[in-house]
Every structure is written in C-alpha cells, then in structure tokens.
PDB file of C-alpha atoms in Angstrom:
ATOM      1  CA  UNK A   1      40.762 116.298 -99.134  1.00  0.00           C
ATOM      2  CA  UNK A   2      37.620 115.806-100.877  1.00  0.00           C
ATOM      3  CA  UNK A   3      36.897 119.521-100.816  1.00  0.00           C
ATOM      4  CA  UNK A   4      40.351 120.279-102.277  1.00  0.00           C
ATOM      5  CA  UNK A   5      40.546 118.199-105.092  1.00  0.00           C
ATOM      6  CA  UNK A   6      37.022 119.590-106.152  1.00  0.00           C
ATOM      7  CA  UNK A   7      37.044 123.097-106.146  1.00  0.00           C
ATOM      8  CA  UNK A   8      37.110 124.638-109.613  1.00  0.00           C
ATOM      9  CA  UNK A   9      39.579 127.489-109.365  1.00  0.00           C
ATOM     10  CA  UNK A  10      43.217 126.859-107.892  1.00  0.00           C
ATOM     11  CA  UNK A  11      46.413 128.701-106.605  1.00  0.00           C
ATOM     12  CA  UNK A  12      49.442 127.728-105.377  1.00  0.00           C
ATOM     13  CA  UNK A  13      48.022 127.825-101.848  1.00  0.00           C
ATOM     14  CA  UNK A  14      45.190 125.358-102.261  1.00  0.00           C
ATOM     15  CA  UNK A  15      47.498 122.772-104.053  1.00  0.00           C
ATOM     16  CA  UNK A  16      49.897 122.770-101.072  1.00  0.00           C
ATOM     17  CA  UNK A  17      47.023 122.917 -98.625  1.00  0.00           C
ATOM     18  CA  UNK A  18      45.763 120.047-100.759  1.00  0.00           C
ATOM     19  CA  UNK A  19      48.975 118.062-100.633  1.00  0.00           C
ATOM     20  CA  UNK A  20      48.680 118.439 -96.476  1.00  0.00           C
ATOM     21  CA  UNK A  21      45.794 117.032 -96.443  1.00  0.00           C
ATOM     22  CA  UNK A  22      46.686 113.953 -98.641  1.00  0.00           C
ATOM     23  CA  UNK A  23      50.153 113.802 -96.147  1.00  0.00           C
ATOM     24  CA  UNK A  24      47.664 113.941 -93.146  1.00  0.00           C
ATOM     25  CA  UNK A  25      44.512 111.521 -94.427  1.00  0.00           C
ATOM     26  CA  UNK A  26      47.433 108.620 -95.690  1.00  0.00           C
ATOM     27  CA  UNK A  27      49.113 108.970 -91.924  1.00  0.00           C
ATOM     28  CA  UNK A  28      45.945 108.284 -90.691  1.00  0.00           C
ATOM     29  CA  UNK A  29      44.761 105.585 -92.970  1.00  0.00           C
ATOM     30  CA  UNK A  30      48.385 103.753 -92.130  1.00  0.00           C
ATOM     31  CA  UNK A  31      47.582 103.951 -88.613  1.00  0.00           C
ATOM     32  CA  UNK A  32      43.844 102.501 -89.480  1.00  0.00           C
ATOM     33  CA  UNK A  33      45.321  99.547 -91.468  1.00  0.00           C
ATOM     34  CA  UNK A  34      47.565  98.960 -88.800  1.00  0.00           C
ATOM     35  CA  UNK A  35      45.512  98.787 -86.131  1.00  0.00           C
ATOM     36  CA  UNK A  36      42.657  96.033 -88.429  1.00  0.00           C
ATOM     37  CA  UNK A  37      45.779  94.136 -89.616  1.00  0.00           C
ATOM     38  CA  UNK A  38      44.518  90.956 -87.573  1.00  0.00           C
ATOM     39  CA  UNK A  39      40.798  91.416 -89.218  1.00  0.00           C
ATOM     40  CA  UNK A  40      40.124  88.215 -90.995  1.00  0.00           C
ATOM     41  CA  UNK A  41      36.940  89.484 -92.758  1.00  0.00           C
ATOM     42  CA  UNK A  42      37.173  90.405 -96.643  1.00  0.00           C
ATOM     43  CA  UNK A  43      35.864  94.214 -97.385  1.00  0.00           C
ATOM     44  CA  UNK A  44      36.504  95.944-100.038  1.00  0.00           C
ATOM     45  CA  UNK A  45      34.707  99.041 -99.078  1.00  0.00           C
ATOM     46  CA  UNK A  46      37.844 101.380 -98.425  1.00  0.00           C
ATOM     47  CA  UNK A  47      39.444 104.113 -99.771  1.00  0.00           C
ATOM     48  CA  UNK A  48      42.091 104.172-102.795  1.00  0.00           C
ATOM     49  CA  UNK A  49      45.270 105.523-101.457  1.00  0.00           C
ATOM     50  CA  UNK A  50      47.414 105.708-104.730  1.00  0.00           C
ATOM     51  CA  UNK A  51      44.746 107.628-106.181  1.00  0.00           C
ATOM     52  CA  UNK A  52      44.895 110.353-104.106  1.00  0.00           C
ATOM     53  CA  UNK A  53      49.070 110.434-104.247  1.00  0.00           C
ATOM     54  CA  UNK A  54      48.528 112.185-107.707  1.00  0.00           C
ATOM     55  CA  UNK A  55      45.689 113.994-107.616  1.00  0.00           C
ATOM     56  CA  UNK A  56      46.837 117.293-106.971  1.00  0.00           C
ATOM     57  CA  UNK A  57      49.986 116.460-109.358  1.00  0.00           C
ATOM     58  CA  UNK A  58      47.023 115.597-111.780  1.00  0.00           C
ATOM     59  CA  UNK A  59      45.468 118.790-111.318  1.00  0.00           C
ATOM     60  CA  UNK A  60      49.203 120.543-111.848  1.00  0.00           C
ATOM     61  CA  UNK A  61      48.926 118.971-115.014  1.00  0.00           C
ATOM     62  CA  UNK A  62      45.695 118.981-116.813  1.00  0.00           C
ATOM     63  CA  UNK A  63      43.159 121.417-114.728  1.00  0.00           C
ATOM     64  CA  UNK A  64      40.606 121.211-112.064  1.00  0.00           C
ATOM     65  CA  UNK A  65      38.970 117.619-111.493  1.00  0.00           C
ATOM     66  CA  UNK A  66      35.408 118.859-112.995  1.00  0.00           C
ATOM     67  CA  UNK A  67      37.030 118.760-116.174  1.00  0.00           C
ATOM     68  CA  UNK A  68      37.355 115.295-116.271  1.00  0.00           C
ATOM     69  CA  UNK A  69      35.615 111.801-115.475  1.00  0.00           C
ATOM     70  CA  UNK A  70      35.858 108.401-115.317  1.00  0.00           C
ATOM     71  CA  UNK A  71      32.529 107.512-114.211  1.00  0.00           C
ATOM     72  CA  UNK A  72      30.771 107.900-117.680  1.00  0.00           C
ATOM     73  CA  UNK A  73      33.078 104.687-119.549  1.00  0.00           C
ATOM     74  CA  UNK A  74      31.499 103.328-122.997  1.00  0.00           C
ATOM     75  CA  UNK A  75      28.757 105.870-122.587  1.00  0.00           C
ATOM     76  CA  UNK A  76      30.980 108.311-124.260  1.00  0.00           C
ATOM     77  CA  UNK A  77      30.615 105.864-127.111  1.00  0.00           C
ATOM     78  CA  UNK A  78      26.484 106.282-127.799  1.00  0.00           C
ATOM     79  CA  UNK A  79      26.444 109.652-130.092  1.00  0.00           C
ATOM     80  CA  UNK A  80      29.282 108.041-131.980  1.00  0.00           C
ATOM     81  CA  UNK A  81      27.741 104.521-132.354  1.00  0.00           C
ATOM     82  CA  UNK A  82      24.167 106.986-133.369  1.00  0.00           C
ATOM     83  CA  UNK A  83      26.228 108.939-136.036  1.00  0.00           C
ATOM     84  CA  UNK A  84      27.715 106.063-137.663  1.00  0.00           C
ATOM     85  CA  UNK A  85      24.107 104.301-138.061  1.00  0.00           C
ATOM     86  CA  UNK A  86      21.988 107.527-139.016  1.00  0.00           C
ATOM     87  CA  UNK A  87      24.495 109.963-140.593  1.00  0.00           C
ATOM     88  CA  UNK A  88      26.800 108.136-142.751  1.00  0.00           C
ATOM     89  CA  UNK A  89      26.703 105.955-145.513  1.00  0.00           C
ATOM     90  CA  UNK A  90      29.189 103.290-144.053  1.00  0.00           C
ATOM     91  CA  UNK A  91      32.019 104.458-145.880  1.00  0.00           C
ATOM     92  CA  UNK A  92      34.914 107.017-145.123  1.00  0.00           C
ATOM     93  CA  UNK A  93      32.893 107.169-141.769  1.00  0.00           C
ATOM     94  CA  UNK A  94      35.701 109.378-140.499  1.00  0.00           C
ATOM     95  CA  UNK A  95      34.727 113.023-141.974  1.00  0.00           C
ATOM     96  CA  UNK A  96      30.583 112.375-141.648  1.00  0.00           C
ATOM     97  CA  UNK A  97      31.092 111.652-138.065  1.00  0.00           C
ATOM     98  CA  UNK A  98      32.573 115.066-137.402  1.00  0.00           C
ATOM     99  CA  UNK A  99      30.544 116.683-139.642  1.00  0.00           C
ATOM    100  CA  UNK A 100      27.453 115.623-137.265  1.00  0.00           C
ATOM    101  CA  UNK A 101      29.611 115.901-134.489  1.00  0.00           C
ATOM    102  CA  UNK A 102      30.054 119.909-135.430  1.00  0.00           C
ATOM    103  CA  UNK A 103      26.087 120.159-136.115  1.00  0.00           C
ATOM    104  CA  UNK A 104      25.312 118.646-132.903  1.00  0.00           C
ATOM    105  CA  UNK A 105      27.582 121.029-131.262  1.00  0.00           C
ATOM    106  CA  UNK A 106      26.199 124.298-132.678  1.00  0.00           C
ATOM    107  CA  UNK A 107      22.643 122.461-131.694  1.00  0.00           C
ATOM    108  CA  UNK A 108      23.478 122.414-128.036  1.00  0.00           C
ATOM    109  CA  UNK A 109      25.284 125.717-128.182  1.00  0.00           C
ATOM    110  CA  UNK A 110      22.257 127.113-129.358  1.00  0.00           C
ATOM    111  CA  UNK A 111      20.140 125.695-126.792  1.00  0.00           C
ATOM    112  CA  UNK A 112      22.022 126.422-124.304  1.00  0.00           C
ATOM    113  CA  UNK A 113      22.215 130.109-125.104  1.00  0.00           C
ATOM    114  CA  UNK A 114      18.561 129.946-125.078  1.00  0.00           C
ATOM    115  CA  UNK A 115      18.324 128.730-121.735  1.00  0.00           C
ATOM    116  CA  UNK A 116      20.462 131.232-120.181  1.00  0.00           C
ATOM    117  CA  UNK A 117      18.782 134.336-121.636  1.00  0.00           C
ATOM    118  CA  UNK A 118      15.420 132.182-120.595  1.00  0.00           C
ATOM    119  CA  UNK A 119      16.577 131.851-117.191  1.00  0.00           C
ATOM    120  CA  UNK A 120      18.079 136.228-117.128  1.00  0.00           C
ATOM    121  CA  UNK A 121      14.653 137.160-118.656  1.00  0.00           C
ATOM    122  CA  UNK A 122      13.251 135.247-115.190  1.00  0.00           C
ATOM    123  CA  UNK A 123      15.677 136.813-113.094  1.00  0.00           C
ATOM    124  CA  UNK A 124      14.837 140.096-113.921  1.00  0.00           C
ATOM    125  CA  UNK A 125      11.203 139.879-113.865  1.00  0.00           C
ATOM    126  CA  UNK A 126      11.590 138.112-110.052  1.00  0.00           C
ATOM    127  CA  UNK A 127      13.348 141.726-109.119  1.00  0.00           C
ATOM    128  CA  UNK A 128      11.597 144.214-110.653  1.00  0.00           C
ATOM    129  CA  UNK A 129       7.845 142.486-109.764  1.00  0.00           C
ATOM    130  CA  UNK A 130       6.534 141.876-105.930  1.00  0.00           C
ATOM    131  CA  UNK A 131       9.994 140.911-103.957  1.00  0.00           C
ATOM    132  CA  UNK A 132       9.503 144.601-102.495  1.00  0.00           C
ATOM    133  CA  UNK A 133      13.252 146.343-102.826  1.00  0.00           C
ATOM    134  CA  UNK A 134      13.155 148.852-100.525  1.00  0.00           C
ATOM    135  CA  UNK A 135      14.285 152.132-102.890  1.00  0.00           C
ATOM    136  CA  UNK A 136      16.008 153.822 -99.934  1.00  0.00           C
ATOM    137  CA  UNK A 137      18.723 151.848 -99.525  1.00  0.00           C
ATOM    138  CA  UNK A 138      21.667 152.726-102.370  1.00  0.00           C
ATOM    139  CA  UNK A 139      21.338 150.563-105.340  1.00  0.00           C
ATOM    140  CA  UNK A 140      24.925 149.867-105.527  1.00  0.00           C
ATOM    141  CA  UNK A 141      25.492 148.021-102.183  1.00  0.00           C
ATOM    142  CA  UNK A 142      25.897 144.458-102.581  1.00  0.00           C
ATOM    143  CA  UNK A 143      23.337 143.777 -99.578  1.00  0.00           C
ATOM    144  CA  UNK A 144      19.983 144.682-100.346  1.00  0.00           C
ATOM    145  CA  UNK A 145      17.087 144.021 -97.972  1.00  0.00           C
ATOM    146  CA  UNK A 146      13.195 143.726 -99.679  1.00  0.00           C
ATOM    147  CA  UNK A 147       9.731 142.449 -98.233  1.00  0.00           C
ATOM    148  CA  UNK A 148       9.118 145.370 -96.267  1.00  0.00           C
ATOM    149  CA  UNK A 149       6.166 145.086 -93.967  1.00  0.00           C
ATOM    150  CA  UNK A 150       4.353 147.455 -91.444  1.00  0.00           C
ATOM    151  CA  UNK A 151       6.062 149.590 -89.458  1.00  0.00           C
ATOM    152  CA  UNK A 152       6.289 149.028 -85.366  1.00  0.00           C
ATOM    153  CA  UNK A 153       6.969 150.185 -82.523  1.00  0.00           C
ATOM    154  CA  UNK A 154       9.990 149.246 -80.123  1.00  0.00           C
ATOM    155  CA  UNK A 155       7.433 148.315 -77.408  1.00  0.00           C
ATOM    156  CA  UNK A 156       4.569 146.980 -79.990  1.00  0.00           C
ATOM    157  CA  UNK A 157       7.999 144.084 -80.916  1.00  0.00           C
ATOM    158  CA  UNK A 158       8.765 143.033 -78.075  1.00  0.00           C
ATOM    159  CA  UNK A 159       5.639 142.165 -76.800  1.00  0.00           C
ATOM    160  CA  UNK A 160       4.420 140.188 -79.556  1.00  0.00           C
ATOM    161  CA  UNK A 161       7.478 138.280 -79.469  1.00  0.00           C
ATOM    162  CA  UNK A 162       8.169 137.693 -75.841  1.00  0.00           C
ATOM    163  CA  UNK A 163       8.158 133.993 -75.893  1.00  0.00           C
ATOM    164  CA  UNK A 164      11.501 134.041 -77.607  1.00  0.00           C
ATOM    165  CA  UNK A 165      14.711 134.909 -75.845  1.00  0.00           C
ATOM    166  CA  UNK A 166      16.459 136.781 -78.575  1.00  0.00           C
ATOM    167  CA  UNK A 167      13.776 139.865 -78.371  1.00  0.00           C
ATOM    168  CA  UNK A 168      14.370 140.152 -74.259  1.00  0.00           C
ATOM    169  CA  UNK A 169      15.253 143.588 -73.788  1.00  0.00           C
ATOM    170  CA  UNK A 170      15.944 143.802 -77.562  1.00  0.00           C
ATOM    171  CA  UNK A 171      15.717 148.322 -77.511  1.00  0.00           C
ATOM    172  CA  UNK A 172      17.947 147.858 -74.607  1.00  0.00           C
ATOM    173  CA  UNK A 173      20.672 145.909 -76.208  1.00  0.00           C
ATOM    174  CA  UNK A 174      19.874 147.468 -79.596  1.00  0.00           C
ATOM    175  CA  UNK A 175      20.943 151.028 -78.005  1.00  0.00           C
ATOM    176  CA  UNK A 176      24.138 149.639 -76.044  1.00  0.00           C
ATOM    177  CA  UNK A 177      25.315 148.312 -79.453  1.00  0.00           C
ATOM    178  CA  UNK A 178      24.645 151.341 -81.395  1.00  0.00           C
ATOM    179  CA  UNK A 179      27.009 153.087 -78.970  1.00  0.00           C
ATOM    180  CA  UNK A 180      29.765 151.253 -79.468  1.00  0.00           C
ATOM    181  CA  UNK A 181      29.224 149.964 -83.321  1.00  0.00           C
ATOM    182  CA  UNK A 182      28.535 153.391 -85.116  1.00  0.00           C
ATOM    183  CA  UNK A 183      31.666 155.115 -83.237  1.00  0.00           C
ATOM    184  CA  UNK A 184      34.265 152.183 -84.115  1.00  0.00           C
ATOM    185  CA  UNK A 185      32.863 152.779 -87.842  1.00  0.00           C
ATOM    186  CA  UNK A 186      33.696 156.135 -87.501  1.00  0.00           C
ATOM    187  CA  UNK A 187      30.100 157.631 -87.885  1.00  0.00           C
ATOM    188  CA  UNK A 188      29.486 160.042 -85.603  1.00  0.00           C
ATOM    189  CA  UNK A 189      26.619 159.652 -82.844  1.00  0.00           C
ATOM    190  CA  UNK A 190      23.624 162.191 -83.575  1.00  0.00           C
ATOM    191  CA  UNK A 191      24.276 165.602 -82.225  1.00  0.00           C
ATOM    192  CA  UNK A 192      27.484 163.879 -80.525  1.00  0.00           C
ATOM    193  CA  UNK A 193      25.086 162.102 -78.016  1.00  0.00           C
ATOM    194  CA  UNK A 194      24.475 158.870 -76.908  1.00  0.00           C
ATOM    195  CA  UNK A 195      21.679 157.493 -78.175  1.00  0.00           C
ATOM    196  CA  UNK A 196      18.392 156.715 -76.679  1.00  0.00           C
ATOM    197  CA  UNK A 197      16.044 155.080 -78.306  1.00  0.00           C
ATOM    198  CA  UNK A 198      12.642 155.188 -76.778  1.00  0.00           C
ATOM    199  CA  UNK A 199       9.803 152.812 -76.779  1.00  0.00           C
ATOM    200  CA  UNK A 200       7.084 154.285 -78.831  1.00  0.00           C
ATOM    201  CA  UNK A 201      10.047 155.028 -81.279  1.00  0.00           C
ATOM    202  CA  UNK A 202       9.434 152.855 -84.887  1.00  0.00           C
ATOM    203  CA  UNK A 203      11.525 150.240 -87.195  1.00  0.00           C
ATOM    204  CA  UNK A 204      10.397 148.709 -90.062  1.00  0.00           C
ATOM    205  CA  UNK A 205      10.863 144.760 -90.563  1.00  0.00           C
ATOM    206  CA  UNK A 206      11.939 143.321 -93.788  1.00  0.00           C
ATOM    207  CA  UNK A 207      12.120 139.738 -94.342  1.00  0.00           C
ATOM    208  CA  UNK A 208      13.779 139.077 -97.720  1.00  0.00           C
ATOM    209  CA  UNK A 209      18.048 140.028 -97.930  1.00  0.00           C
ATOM    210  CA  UNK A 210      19.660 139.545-101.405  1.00  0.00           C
ATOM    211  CA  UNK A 211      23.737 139.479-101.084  1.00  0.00           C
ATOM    212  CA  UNK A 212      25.880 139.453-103.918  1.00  0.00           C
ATOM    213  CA  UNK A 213      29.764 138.904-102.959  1.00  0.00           C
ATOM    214  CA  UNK A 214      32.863 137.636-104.802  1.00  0.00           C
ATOM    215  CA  UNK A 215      32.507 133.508-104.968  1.00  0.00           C
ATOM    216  CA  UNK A 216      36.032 132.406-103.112  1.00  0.00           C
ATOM    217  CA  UNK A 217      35.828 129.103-105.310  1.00  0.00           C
ATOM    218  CA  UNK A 218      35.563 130.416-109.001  1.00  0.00           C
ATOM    219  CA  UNK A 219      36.610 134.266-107.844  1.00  0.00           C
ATOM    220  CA  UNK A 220      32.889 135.334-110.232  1.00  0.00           C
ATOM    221  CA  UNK A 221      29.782 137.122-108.472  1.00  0.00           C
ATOM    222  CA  UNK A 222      27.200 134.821-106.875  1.00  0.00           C
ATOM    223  CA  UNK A 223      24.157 135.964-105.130  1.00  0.00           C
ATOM    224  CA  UNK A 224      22.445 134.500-102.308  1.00  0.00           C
ATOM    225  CA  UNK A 225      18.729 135.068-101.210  1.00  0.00           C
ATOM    226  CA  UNK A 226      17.851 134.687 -98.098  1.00  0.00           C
ATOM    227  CA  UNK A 227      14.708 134.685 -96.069  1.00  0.00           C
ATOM    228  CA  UNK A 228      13.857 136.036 -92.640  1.00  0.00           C
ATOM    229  CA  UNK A 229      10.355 135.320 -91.940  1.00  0.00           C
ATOM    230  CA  UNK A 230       7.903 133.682 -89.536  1.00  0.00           C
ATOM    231  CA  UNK A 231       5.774 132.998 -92.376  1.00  0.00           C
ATOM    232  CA  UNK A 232       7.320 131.419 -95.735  1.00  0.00           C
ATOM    233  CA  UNK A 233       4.975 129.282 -97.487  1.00  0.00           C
ATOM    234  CA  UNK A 234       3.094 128.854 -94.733  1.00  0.00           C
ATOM    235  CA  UNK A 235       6.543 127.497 -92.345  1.00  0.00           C
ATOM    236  CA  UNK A 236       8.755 129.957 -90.741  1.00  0.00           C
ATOM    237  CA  UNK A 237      12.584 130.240 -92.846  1.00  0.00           C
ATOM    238  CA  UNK A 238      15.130 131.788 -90.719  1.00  0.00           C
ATOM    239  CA  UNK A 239      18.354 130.931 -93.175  1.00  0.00           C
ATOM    240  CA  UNK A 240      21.887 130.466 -91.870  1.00  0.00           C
ATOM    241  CA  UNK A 241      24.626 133.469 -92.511  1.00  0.00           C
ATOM    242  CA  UNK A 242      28.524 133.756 -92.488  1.00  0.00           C
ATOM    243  CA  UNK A 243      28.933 136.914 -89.774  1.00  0.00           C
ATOM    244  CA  UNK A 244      32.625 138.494 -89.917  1.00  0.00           C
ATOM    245  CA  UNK A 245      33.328 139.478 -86.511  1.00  0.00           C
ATOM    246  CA  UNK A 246      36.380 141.510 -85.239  1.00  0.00           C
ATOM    247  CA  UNK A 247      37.987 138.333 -84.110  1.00  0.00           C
ATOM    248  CA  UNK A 248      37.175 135.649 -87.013  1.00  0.00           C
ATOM    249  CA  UNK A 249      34.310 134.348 -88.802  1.00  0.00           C
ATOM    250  CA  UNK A 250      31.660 132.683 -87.456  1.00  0.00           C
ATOM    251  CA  UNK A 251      28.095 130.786 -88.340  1.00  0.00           C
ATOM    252  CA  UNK A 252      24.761 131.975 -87.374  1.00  0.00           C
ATOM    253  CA  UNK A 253      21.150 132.760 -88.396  1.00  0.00           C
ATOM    254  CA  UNK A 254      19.155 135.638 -88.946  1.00  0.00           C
ATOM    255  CA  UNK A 255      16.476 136.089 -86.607  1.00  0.00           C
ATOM    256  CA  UNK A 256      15.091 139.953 -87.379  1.00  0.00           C
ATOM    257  CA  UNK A 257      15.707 142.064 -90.402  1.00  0.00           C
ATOM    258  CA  UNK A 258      15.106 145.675 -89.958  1.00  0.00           C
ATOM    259  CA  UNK A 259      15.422 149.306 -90.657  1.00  0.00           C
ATOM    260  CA  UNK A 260      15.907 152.148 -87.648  1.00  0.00           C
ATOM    261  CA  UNK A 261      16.095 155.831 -87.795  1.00  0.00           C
ATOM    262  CA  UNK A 262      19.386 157.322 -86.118  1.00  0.00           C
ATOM    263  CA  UNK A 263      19.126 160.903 -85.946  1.00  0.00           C
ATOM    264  CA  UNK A 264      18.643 162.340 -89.915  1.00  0.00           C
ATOM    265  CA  UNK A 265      19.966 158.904 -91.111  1.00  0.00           C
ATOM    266  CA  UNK A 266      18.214 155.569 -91.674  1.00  0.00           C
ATOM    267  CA  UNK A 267      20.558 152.287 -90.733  1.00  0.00           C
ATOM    268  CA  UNK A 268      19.869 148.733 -92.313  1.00  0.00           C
ATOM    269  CA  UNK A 269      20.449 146.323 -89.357  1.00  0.00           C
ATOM    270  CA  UNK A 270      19.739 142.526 -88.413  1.00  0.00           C
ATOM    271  CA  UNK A 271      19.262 140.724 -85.265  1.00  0.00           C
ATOM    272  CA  UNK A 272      21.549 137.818 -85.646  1.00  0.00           C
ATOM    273  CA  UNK A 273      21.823 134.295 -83.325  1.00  0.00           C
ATOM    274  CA  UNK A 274      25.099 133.777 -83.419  1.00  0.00           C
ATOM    275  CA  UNK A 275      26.745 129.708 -83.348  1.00  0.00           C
ATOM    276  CA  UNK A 276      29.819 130.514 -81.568  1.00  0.00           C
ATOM    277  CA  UNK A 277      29.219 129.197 -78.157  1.00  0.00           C
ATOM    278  CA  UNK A 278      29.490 125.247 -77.588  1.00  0.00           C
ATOM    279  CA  UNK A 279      26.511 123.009 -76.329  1.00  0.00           C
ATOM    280  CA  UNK A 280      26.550 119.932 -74.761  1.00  0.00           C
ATOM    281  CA  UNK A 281      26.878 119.625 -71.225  1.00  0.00           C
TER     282      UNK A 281
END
C-alpha cells in the first residue's frame, strides 16, 4: 500500500491496484483487531485506517503524495516570521513579504540551476576520463560495458577461479547456451555450425556495466552503474540485476562480465547467478 500511495507518476491501473490493496490491508487489520479485542494493554502504536480510505481518492484529486506534507507544521511559518522582521517596515506587511518571497525564489532557482549543470559537468567528465568504455560496442545501445582488463584464455579462467561453482565447466555451458540463444534470436550460427569453442580460445573481462532504461515510476531515463569485480575499493562488488527471462522476471547477480568472439562477430555477454530457486530445507 505504502508503495502505491508513493510512487510519483499514476494511471488508472495503479489507482485501482492501489484501492486493492487498501480493500485487502483493512480486511486484514479487521481480522487483527478482532482477534486482540480481549487485550487489556493501552498501545497506541498502530496504523490509521481512515487515512488510508482516501488516499488514493486524495491522489484523484490533488496529485501524487510527494507533492504534499504534513510532517513540516509551523515550520512552514520561519521564512515568513524572517521576512516580516528583516524585510519590512511593519506596515502594509502584505506586498514586502512577497516581494522577498519572489527574490528568494529566483535565489534558489538560481542555485539550483547551478547545481545541476555542476553535477552534468561531473557526469561527463566521470565518462569520458578512466571508466574505460569499450569503443567497440555501438554507442547507441542502452547497455554499455567499460573497465576492460586483460584478455584470457577459456582454460587460463577457469582455473584461477575453480573454488567457485559458477565457473565449473563454464566453456562447456557457455557453448551449449550459445547454441540455443543465438538461433532463437535469429542470428545465424557461424558458417551454419555449431559452435565449439576451444580452450586456448580468448574473452576479455569487463567489470563496470552502465544501463540506461525507461524509469517505470516517473516513465524519464535513469541510469544504473553497476560493478562486477573481485576487487572494488579493495572488497569484491558483485551488484544485484533484474534478468527478463522467457517465462517472467526474475532477481539475480552478476558474477562475470565479458566479451567473446563468435565467428567474424564479437558478443557482449554476462555470467549471471540467478535467485529463482528456493532455499531452506
């Protein structure tokens, strides 16, 4: 419910989704307060149910919930209290206050526009200095993968990391899904063969992937950096992905970024863990 009433951009969807969720958390707090009815001790730690019977009429009917507060009270109070006692002369107080409130407005603006061409000016300098874009892969993907390191052998991978499961028979596996993944994407195997890839045959690890993708909350383009690497300030960072799969989408982390030559052409690929099996006995 909580994740509802907060997102910044709504349809029609997520305010009925919204108003299920509100039907199914008070059907469930009814059964709660029936079932502590005998409790004799006072609390008043619980949650307000007639505030969340309006909320997504409230939304309806004057925007998304970040618009609005209640949590600030007489603080809203202080630049008006400040303007009175500094900027006027005590009398028709009315027209000096939003005079300074106008000036202070075109202050922040200001400063504000500052900080965003501050913070673009950084942005591009972080891209174009030592993150290490690799140049062969088209610039207009939205998945780019940088840090390139030293290339290696099939055989020279797995044995430096045969302590860890993922990498067991890794050119195995890596040449059973080849087979199957570049034919259902209708690219053609090389020469119309299956491949083979051989152990003295090279891929190059990268440990840096930058993803930009439509935000399904505001519907504007966010990018996400993530790291791959054993090594990332001195403590390994394997971050966590979203994976669409042919069946849904699932959670997981990336475990190996690389790049492997397929006949003429050169294919961007990861090595994923994949959370869609339970645990627990």
């Amino acid at each position: 419910m909580d994740m509802y009433a907060a997102l910044e951009v709504h349809t029609t969807n997520t305010i009925e989704e919204g108003r299920h969720t509100v039907q199914a958390c008070t059907a469930l707090m009814k059964q709660y307060m029936t079932q502590t009815a005998d409790d004799n001790v006072k609390n008043w730690n619980f949650p307000k149910l007639h505030m969340t019977t309006h909320i997504f009429n409230d939304i309806e009917a004057k925007g998304a919930t970040r618009n609005y507060n209640t949590k600030p009270y007489e603080q809203m109070h202080r630049p008006l209290k400040d303007w009175y006692l500094n900027w006027t002369n005590f009398k028709n107080v009315a027209e000096q206050i939003l005079v300074a409130n106008n000036i202070n407005r075109r202050i922040s603006d200001f400063d504000e526009y500052l900080q965003q061409k501050s913070d673009s000016d950084l942005e591009d300098d972080d891209e174009n200095t030592n993150i290490g874009m690799d140049s062969t892969l088209d610039p207009s993907q939205h998945v780019r993968m940088g840090s390139r390191q030293a290339v290696q052998t099939f055989c020279s991978i797995e044995n430096a990391q045969n302590t860890r499961v993922e990498f067991t028979n890794f050119r195995i596996k890596l040449n059973a899904f080849l087979n199957i993944f570049l034919p259902a994407c209708n690219i053609p195997l090389p020469n119309g063969r299956r491949i083979h890839l051989q152990s003295d045959d090279t891929v190059t690890e990268y440990r840096f992937l930058r993803v930009n993708y439509e935000s399904l909350v505001d519907w504007k383009q966010n990018t996400d950096y993530l790291r791959c690497s054993p090594q990332f300030f001195n403590t390994p960072r394997y971050d966590c992905v979203f994976i669409r799969t042919q069946n849904s989408i699932i959670l997981g982390h990336l475990v190996f970024l690389f790049q492997c030559a397929i006949g003429n052409g050169l294919f961007p690929l990861a090595l994923i863990h994949p959370f869609d099996a339970p645990t627990g006995p």
